């Protein structure tokens, strides 16, 4: 197995943190998180649990109250029909994906004909950096499916069909998408689910940004295509929706037999998610509509601040990202030439103290991801500093 790759976003974020620790003012436009305090109600719920003092090992699939709250909310908002037994709480959505690929790419995978078969994992690009990295760690083979700005950065049935080969068993979808900020319509998803079914693919639908949609577009969960429920897995998270990134609470919703295996795998790794953070998350679900609205309103305002700064300092009118926390922009649009995205981002951090993430890490060279999850001060100042720095490449 090749050496596991550290995620590019995490690497850039840590260089930025190290600069900050030395007292240098860094404009951090790299973080994949809403920079907000976790709501007081959530903190209080966790503290109350800690103060009661009874903190045993968690049960492997998580607290039933939390599992139920998660599936009930999905059912109410997106018309899914998962039951409590069809949900496991994981250490963030990321570890949910890790466990899923450990199982689905492993020796006992239910989607392999023979234990030694290779599992190819179909990944639309630009992609969240961790999909191919985790697939490789688990012995899977990433099959990258490129989309273009012309396709609106969306996977189409044509691209899916032409990328497919008989070793392909898993399809990742990321709706809203990190890094492009796009969301899929019901018709687009239906066409992809129909084709995935025809090709016998298990779909892992990463929906961790579902509550960060800023337009009137309907958010459609793949879990709402209940006719294909057996082959659709939904990954959710408390991280972005409740401003709880550091708490590490995620959810996998899938067939009961898959959840049972994931629970068994978690007993041999993390032993489940700390009850302290689970109780914080239970508090979050009790006030979920209120919290998600607050986070969304704050992030929408920051998106608008970033877009206004891009207009002011780069003289650019770009389409607004519909969802997530990211502006996905080409070096060409920034009028930057003669430098790769990696070089541009590293030098912007070293020379202008602006942290951004190069598109290459997401499978698309020549692009940069700017996060508007940052504090408002960072957004305006960061774009100003980036524009000044970028001038030398005009
Ligand atoms: N999926 C996507 C697309 C993400 O951007 C992230 C976080 N950056 C995750 C999953 C994982 O989130 P968490 O582990 O915090 O739930």
Short mmCIF file of C-alpha atoms and ligand atoms in Angstrom, two decimals:
data_model
loop_
_atom_site.label_atom_id
_atom_site.label_comp_id
_atom_site.label_asym_id
_atom_site.label_seq_id
_atom_site.Cartn_x
_atom_site.Cartn_y
_atom_site.Cartn_z
CA UNK A 1 0.00 0.00 0.00
CA UNK A 2 1.30 3.50 -0.80
CA UNK A 3 1.93 5.90 2.06
CA UNK A 4 -1.38 7.42 3.32
CA UNK A 5 -1.66 11.03 2.15
CA UNK A 6 -2.34 13.82 4.63
CA UNK A 7 -5.22 15.98 3.40
CA UNK A 8 -4.03 19.17 1.60
CA UNK A 9 -6.63 21.31 3.34
CA UNK A 10 -5.44 20.10 6.71
CA UNK A 11 -1.77 20.74 5.78
CA UNK A 12 -2.45 24.33 4.64
CA UNK A 13 -4.59 24.95 7.69
CA UNK A 14 -1.80 23.79 9.98
CA UNK A 15 0.83 26.04 8.33
CA UNK A 16 -1.60 28.93 8.82
CA UNK A 17 -2.12 27.97 12.47
CA UNK A 18 1.66 27.81 13.01
CA UNK A 19 2.07 31.34 11.58
CA UNK A 20 -0.71 32.56 13.84
CA UNK A 21 1.00 30.97 16.83
CA UNK A 22 4.07 33.11 16.01
CA UNK A 23 1.90 36.20 16.24
CA UNK A 24 1.65 36.75 12.45
CA UNK A 25 -1.70 38.05 11.17
CA UNK A 26 -2.92 35.35 8.82
CA UNK A 27 -6.03 35.71 6.70
CA UNK A 28 -7.37 32.22 6.84
CA UNK A 29 -9.48 31.51 3.78
CA UNK A 30 -8.58 27.82 3.84
CA UNK A 31 -10.61 26.31 6.63
CA UNK A 32 -13.44 23.97 5.75
CA UNK A 33 -15.60 25.11 8.62
CA UNK A 34 -17.96 27.83 9.73
CA UNK A 35 -15.85 29.85 12.13
CA UNK A 36 -18.55 30.35 14.75
CA UNK A 37 -18.79 29.50 18.40
CA UNK A 38 -20.69 26.28 19.00
CA UNK A 39 -24.16 27.38 20.20
CA UNK A 40 -24.45 27.83 23.95
CA UNK A 41 -27.35 25.40 24.15
CA UNK A 42 -25.08 22.64 22.79
CA UNK A 43 -22.21 23.46 25.12
CA UNK A 44 -24.62 23.49 28.07
CA UNK A 45 -26.08 20.10 27.16
CA UNK A 46 -22.60 18.57 27.15
CA UNK A 47 -21.62 20.29 30.41
CA UNK A 48 -24.80 19.09 32.11
CA UNK A 49 -23.97 15.54 31.12
CA UNK A 50 -20.38 15.88 32.35
CA UNK A 51 -21.53 17.31 35.66
CA UNK A 52 -23.84 14.39 36.26
CA UNK A 53 -20.57 12.45 36.24
CA UNK A 54 -21.69 9.12 34.85
CA UNK A 55 -19.62 8.75 31.68
CA UNK A 56 -19.27 5.09 30.67
CA UNK A 57 -18.22 3.60 27.35
CA UNK A 58 -20.69 4.51 24.62
CA UNK A 59 -22.73 1.90 22.80
CA UNK A 60 -21.10 1.21 19.43
CA UNK A 61 -23.80 2.63 17.17
CA UNK A 62 -24.39 5.64 19.40
CA UNK A 63 -27.17 6.86 21.66
CA UNK A 64 -30.59 5.80 20.40
CA UNK A 65 -32.04 9.23 21.17
CA UNK A 66 -29.44 10.82 18.90
CA UNK A 67 -29.80 8.23 16.15
CA UNK A 68 -33.54 8.76 16.21
CA UNK A 69 -33.22 12.55 16.23
CA UNK A 70 -30.93 12.36 13.19
CA UNK A 71 -33.17 10.08 11.09
CA UNK A 72 -36.34 11.93 12.12
CA UNK A 73 -34.85 15.24 11.03
CA UNK A 74 -33.81 13.79 7.68
CA UNK A 75 -37.31 12.35 7.22
CA UNK A 76 -38.98 15.66 8.06
CA UNK A 77 -36.73 17.83 5.90
CA UNK A 78 -35.92 15.55 2.98
CA UNK A 79 -38.51 12.75 3.02
CA UNK A 80 -36.08 9.93 3.70
CA UNK A 81 -37.30 6.86 5.59
CA UNK A 82 -34.35 5.58 7.61
CA UNK A 83 -35.13 3.99 10.99
CA UNK A 84 -33.06 4.35 14.16
CA UNK A 85 -31.45 0.95 13.46
CA UNK A 86 -30.41 2.23 10.05
CA UNK A 87 -28.19 4.94 11.52
CA UNK A 88 -24.84 4.95 13.30
CA UNK A 89 -23.16 7.89 15.03
CA UNK A 90 -19.52 8.23 13.95
CA UNK A 91 -16.55 10.40 14.87
CA UNK A 92 -17.48 12.98 12.25
CA UNK A 93 -18.79 12.23 8.79
CA UNK A 94 -15.21 11.58 7.77
CA UNK A 95 -14.86 8.55 10.02
CA UNK A 96 -18.22 7.33 8.77
CA UNK A 97 -16.77 7.35 5.24
CA UNK A 98 -13.63 5.67 6.53
CA UNK A 99 -15.62 2.83 8.12
CA UNK A 100 -17.80 2.48 5.04
CA UNK A 101 -14.84 2.09 2.72
CA UNK A 102 -13.09 -0.20 5.20
CA UNK A 103 -16.09 -2.50 4.93
CA UNK A 104 -17.05 -2.06 1.29
CA UNK A 105 -13.49 -2.35 -0.07
CA UNK A 106 -12.42 -5.04 2.42
CA UNK A 107 -12.28 -8.85 2.40
CA UNK A 108 -15.85 -9.27 3.67
CA UNK A 109 -17.37 -6.70 1.38
CA UNK A 110 -20.98 -7.48 0.46
CA UNK A 111 -20.47 -5.84 -2.95
CA UNK A 112 -17.62 -8.08 -4.12
CA UNK A 113 -18.17 -11.31 -6.02
CA UNK A 114 -14.84 -12.73 -4.79
CA UNK A 115 -12.86 -11.62 -1.73
CA UNK A 116 -9.84 -10.74 -3.90
CA UNK A 117 -11.75 -8.64 -6.42
CA UNK A 118 -10.64 -5.06 -6.77
CA UNK A 119 -13.22 -2.44 -5.82
CA UNK A 120 -13.16 0.66 -7.98
CA UNK A 121 -14.63 3.73 -6.36
CA UNK A 122 -16.14 6.27 -8.76
CA UNK A 123 -15.46 9.83 -7.68
CA UNK A 124 -16.71 12.94 -9.48
CA UNK A 125 -14.05 15.66 -9.69
CA UNK A 126 -13.53 18.23 -8.34
CA UNK A 127 -13.81 16.11 -5.20
CA UNK A 128 -13.39 16.43 -1.48
CA UNK A 129 -9.74 15.48 -0.95
CA UNK A 130 -10.49 12.62 1.43
CA UNK A 131 -12.53 10.39 -0.94
CA UNK A 132 -9.65 9.15 -3.09
CA UNK A 133 -7.24 9.23 -0.15
CA UNK A 134 -9.46 7.01 2.03
CA UNK A 135 -10.35 4.74 -0.90
CA UNK A 136 -6.62 4.10 -1.45
CA UNK A 137 -5.97 3.48 2.24
CA UNK A 138 -8.67 0.78 2.11
CA UNK A 139 -7.25 -0.85 -1.02
CA UNK A 140 -9.92 0.56 -3.34
CA UNK A 141 -9.11 2.06 -6.71
CA UNK A 142 -10.35 5.59 -7.31
CA UNK A 143 -11.87 6.20 -10.75
CA UNK A 144 -11.92 9.94 -11.17
CA UNK A 145 -14.69 11.43 -13.31
CA UNK A 146 -13.89 14.96 -14.40
CA UNK A 147 -16.59 17.52 -14.86
CA UNK A 148 -16.07 21.00 -16.23
CA UNK A 149 -17.22 24.54 -15.60
CA UNK A 150 -19.35 24.08 -18.76
CA UNK A 151 -21.24 21.17 -17.10
CA UNK A 152 -21.72 23.42 -14.07
CA UNK A 153 -19.18 21.15 -12.29
CA UNK A 154 -21.76 18.38 -12.12
CA UNK A 155 -21.51 14.69 -12.75
CA UNK A 156 -23.78 13.79 -15.67
CA UNK A 157 -25.16 10.35 -16.58
CA UNK A 158 -23.03 10.49 -19.75
CA UNK A 159 -19.81 11.00 -17.77
CA UNK A 160 -20.85 8.27 -15.29
CA UNK A 161 -21.60 5.76 -18.04
CA UNK A 162 -18.43 6.41 -19.99
CA UNK A 163 -16.24 6.13 -16.86
CA UNK A 164 -17.79 2.86 -15.70
CA UNK A 165 -16.04 -0.50 -15.91
CA UNK A 166 -17.00 -3.82 -14.34
CA UNK A 167 -14.75 -3.34 -11.30
CA UNK A 168 -16.70 -0.18 -10.35
CA UNK A 169 -18.84 -0.88 -7.29
CA UNK A 170 -19.16 2.41 -5.43
CA UNK A 171 -20.22 5.88 -6.54
CA UNK A 172 -19.55 8.95 -4.41
CA UNK A 173 -21.79 11.97 -4.73
CA UNK A 174 -21.22 15.19 -2.83
CA UNK A 175 -24.28 17.40 -2.76
CA UNK A 176 -23.62 20.45 -1.96
CA UNK A 177 -20.20 20.03 -3.24
CA UNK A 178 -16.91 20.88 -1.59
CA UNK A 179 -15.16 22.66 -3.37
CA UNK A 180 -17.51 23.90 -6.12
CA UNK A 181 -20.52 24.97 -4.03
CA UNK A 182 -23.00 23.38 -6.46
CA UNK A 183 -26.17 21.45 -5.59
CA UNK A 184 -27.98 18.92 -7.76
CA UNK A 185 -31.66 19.21 -8.72
CA UNK A 186 -34.11 16.36 -8.17
CA UNK A 187 -34.15 15.53 -11.89
CA UNK A 188 -30.36 15.46 -12.11
CA UNK A 189 -30.15 13.16 -9.09
CA UNK A 190 -32.95 10.92 -10.31
CA UNK A 191 -31.11 10.36 -13.61
CA UNK A 192 -27.90 9.53 -11.72
CA UNK A 193 -29.68 7.20 -9.26
CA UNK A 194 -31.43 5.38 -12.13
CA UNK A 195 -28.12 4.83 -13.88
CA UNK A 196 -26.30 3.86 -10.67
CA UNK A 197 -29.00 1.23 -10.11
CA UNK A 198 -28.70 -0.05 -13.67
CA UNK A 199 -24.91 -0.37 -13.22
CA UNK A 200 -25.26 -2.06 -9.82
CA UNK A 201 -23.41 0.67 -7.93
CA UNK A 202 -23.67 1.37 -4.23
CA UNK A 203 -24.05 5.14 -3.81
CA UNK A 204 -22.42 7.00 -0.94
CA UNK A 205 -24.13 10.37 -0.83
CA UNK A 206 -22.18 12.88 1.23
CA UNK A 207 -24.75 15.43 2.39
CA UNK A 208 -22.82 17.18 5.16
CA UNK A 209 -23.55 20.62 3.65
CA UNK A 210 -27.30 20.07 3.25
CA UNK A 211 -28.23 22.84 5.65
CA UNK A 212 -25.90 25.38 4.03
CA UNK A 213 -27.97 26.19 0.95
CA UNK A 214 -28.48 29.91 0.30
CA UNK A 215 -31.01 29.91 -2.51
CA UNK A 216 -34.64 28.81 -2.81
CA UNK A 217 -33.54 25.63 -4.60
CA UNK A 218 -34.92 22.49 -3.00
CA UNK A 219 -32.22 20.44 -1.28
CA UNK A 220 -32.67 16.84 -2.39
CA UNK A 221 -31.25 13.97 -0.36
CA UNK A 222 -30.38 10.80 -2.25
CA UNK A 223 -32.09 9.03 0.66
CA UNK A 224 -35.39 10.33 -0.71
CA UNK A 225 -35.12 7.90 -3.66
CA UNK A 226 -36.53 5.19 -1.42
CA UNK A 227 -37.06 2.83 -4.36
CA UNK A 228 -33.26 2.37 -4.38
CA UNK A 229 -32.83 2.48 -0.62
CA UNK A 230 -30.86 -0.78 -0.36
CA UNK A 231 -28.03 0.66 -2.43
CA UNK A 232 -27.96 4.22 -1.17
CA UNK A 233 -25.96 5.32 1.85
CA UNK A 234 -26.21 8.83 3.25
CA UNK A 235 -23.45 10.53 5.24
CA UNK A 236 -24.41 13.43 7.47
CA UNK A 237 -22.67 15.52 10.08
CA UNK A 238 -23.20 17.91 12.95
CA UNK A 239 -20.02 19.75 11.94
CA UNK A 240 -21.24 22.35 9.48
CA UNK A 241 -24.96 22.45 10.23
CA UNK A 242 -24.58 23.08 13.97
CA UNK A 243 -21.12 24.75 13.99
CA UNK A 244 -19.71 21.69 15.77
CA UNK A 245 -16.66 20.80 13.67
CA UNK A 246 -14.36 20.12 16.60
CA UNK A 247 -16.87 17.96 18.43
CA UNK A 248 -16.63 15.19 15.85
CA UNK A 249 -20.16 13.93 15.40
CA UNK A 250 -21.30 12.40 12.12
CA UNK A 251 -23.97 9.99 10.93
CA UNK A 252 -24.18 7.17 8.43
CA UNK A 253 -27.64 6.09 7.29
CA UNK A 254 -27.82 2.80 5.43
CA UNK A 255 -29.28 -0.70 5.41
CA UNK A 256 -29.37 -2.28 8.86
CA UNK A 257 -26.85 -4.99 7.98
CA UNK A 258 -24.33 -2.35 6.88
CA UNK A 259 -24.87 -0.35 10.07
CA UNK A 260 -24.30 -3.50 12.13
CA UNK A 261 -20.93 -4.11 10.47
CA UNK A 262 -19.91 -0.46 10.88
CA UNK A 263 -20.81 -0.74 14.59
CA UNK A 264 -18.65 -3.85 14.89
CA UNK A 265 -15.75 -2.05 13.17
CA UNK A 266 -16.12 0.89 15.51
CA UNK A 267 -15.88 -1.40 18.56
CA UNK A 268 -12.39 -2.34 17.32
CA UNK A 269 -11.31 1.23 16.61
CA UNK A 270 -12.84 4.16 18.51
CA UNK A 271 -15.29 2.18 20.70
CA UNK A 272 -17.88 4.67 19.50
CA UNK A 273 -18.29 8.41 19.94
CA UNK A 274 -17.73 10.03 23.33
CA UNK A 275 -21.00 10.36 25.23
CA UNK A 276 -20.07 13.93 26.12
CA UNK A 277 -20.19 15.09 22.52
CA UNK A 278 -23.21 12.90 21.77
CA UNK A 279 -25.07 14.72 24.52
CA UNK A 280 -24.01 18.05 23.03
CA UNK A 281 -25.42 16.85 19.71
CA UNK A 282 -28.68 15.73 21.35
CA UNK A 283 -28.96 19.32 22.64
CA UNK A 284 -28.35 20.57 19.09
CA UNK A 285 -31.15 18.45 17.64
CA UNK A 286 -33.58 19.78 20.26
CA UNK A 287 -33.04 23.24 18.73
CA UNK A 288 -32.00 22.17 15.25
CA UNK A 289 -34.14 24.53 13.16
CA UNK A 290 -33.03 27.55 15.14
CA UNK A 291 -29.34 26.63 15.10
CA UNK A 292 -29.16 25.71 11.43
CA UNK A 293 -30.95 28.94 10.51
CA UNK A 294 -28.48 30.99 12.56
CA UNK A 295 -25.49 29.25 10.97
CA UNK A 296 -26.93 29.57 7.48
CA UNK A 297 -27.76 33.27 7.88
CA UNK A 298 -24.25 33.98 9.21
CA UNK A 299 -22.60 32.05 6.37
CA UNK A 300 -24.76 33.69 3.73
CA UNK A 301 -23.70 37.09 5.04
CA UNK A 302 -20.05 36.02 4.88
CA UNK A 303 -20.51 34.70 1.36
CA UNK A 304 -21.88 38.09 0.35
CA UNK A 305 -18.97 39.89 2.05
CA UNK A 306 -16.48 37.71 0.19
CA UNK A 307 -18.21 38.18 -3.15
CA UNK A 308 -18.31 41.96 -2.64
CA UNK A 309 -14.59 41.95 -1.80
CA UNK A 310 -13.82 39.90 -4.92
CA UNK A 311 -15.74 42.48 -6.95
CA UNK A 312 -13.96 45.36 -5.23
CA UNK A 313 -10.38 44.07 -5.34
CA UNK A 314 -10.34 41.81 -8.40
CA UNK A 315 -13.04 43.67 -10.30
CA UNK A 316 -14.81 40.35 -10.86
CA UNK A 317 -18.50 39.52 -11.03
CA UNK A 318 -18.81 35.82 -10.36
CA UNK A 319 -21.91 33.67 -9.95
CA UNK A 320 -22.71 33.27 -6.24
CA UNK A 321 -22.01 29.83 -4.78
CA UNK A 322 -25.43 28.30 -4.05
CA UNK A 323 -24.31 26.18 -1.12
CA UNK A 324 -21.42 25.13 1.16
CA UNK A 325 -18.70 27.51 2.34
CA UNK A 326 -16.61 27.90 -0.78
CA UNK A 327 -15.84 30.10 -3.71
CA UNK A 328 -14.25 27.99 -6.45
CA UNK A 329 -12.32 30.18 -8.80
CA UNK A 330 -9.84 29.77 -11.64
CA UNK A 331 -6.45 31.45 -11.68
CA UNK A 332 -7.44 32.74 -15.07
CA UNK A 333 -10.45 34.55 -13.59
CA UNK A 334 -8.09 36.02 -11.02
CA UNK A 335 -5.92 37.18 -13.95
CA UNK A 336 -3.05 35.09 -12.59
CA UNK A 337 -0.69 33.57 -15.15
CA UNK A 338 2.60 31.68 -15.26
CA UNK A 339 2.20 29.94 -11.92
CA UNK A 340 0.58 26.69 -10.81
CA UNK A 341 -2.24 26.65 -8.28
CA UNK A 342 0.02 24.89 -5.75
CA UNK A 343 2.75 27.53 -6.12
CA UNK A 344 0.23 30.34 -6.03
CA UNK A 345 -1.39 29.11 -2.79
CA UNK A 346 1.87 28.33 -1.02
CA UNK A 347 3.40 31.68 -1.97
CA UNK A 348 0.21 33.54 -1.05
CA UNK A 349 0.49 32.03 2.41
CA UNK A 350 4.22 32.58 2.77
CA UNK A 351 4.44 36.06 1.24
CA UNK A 352 1.03 37.63 1.82
CA UNK A 353 -0.20 35.60 4.81
CA UNK A 354 -3.35 34.52 3.01
CA UNK A 355 -4.25 30.85 3.36
CA UNK A 356 -6.18 29.36 0.43
CA UNK A 357 -6.35 25.83 -0.96
CA UNK A 358 -5.01 24.83 -4.40
CA UNK A 359 -7.46 23.16 -6.77
CA UNK A 360 -5.03 20.32 -7.53
CA UNK A 361 -5.81 18.80 -4.14
CA UNK A 362 -9.42 18.52 -5.33
CA UNK A 363 -8.39 16.99 -8.65
CA UNK A 364 -8.59 20.18 -10.70
CA UNK A 365 -5.41 22.13 -11.43
CA UNK A 366 -5.60 25.84 -12.17
CA UNK A 367 -8.22 26.57 -9.52
CA UNK A 368 -8.25 27.88 -5.98
CA UNK A 369 -10.76 27.32 -3.20
CA UNK A 370 -11.54 30.27 -0.95
CA UNK A 371 -13.55 29.57 2.19
CA UNK A 372 -16.05 32.13 3.40
CA UNK A 373 -16.51 30.19 6.62
CA UNK A 374 -13.81 32.53 7.97
CA UNK A 375 -14.55 35.53 10.17
CA UNK A 376 -15.69 38.65 8.32
CA UNK A 377 -12.47 40.52 9.07
CA UNK A 378 -10.46 37.77 7.40
CA UNK A 379 -12.71 37.85 4.35
CA UNK A 380 -12.36 41.49 3.39
CA UNK A 381 -8.71 41.83 4.48
CA UNK A 382 -7.82 38.46 2.99
CA UNK A 383 -9.22 39.20 -0.44
CA UNK A 384 -7.55 42.63 -0.41
CA UNK A 385 -4.17 41.06 0.46
CA UNK A 386 -4.66 38.29 -2.09
CA UNK A 387 -5.44 40.79 -4.87
CA UNK A 388 -2.34 42.83 -4.03
CA UNK A 389 -0.22 39.67 -4.04
CA UNK A 390 -1.80 38.40 -7.27
CA UNK A 391 -0.89 41.56 -9.23
CA UNK A 392 2.66 40.33 -9.89
CA UNK A 393 1.17 37.45 -11.97
CA UNK A 394 -1.14 39.60 -14.15
N1 LIG B 1 -17.55 15.64 3.48
C1 LIG B 1 -17.18 16.83 2.99
C2 LIG B 1 -17.50 17.14 1.58
C3 LIG B 1 -16.48 17.73 3.79
O1 LIG B 1 -16.09 18.91 3.30
C4 LIG B 1 -16.18 17.37 5.13
C5 LIG B 1 -15.41 18.28 6.05
N2 LIG B 1 -14.56 19.16 5.48
C6 LIG B 1 -16.62 16.14 5.58
C7 LIG B 1 -17.31 15.28 4.74
C8 LIG B 1 -16.34 15.63 6.96
O2 LIG B 1 -16.91 16.37 7.94
P1 LIG B 1 -16.88 15.90 9.45
O3 LIG B 1 -15.92 14.77 9.56
O4 LIG B 1 -16.41 17.11 10.20
O5 LIG B 1 -18.27 15.51 9.77
#
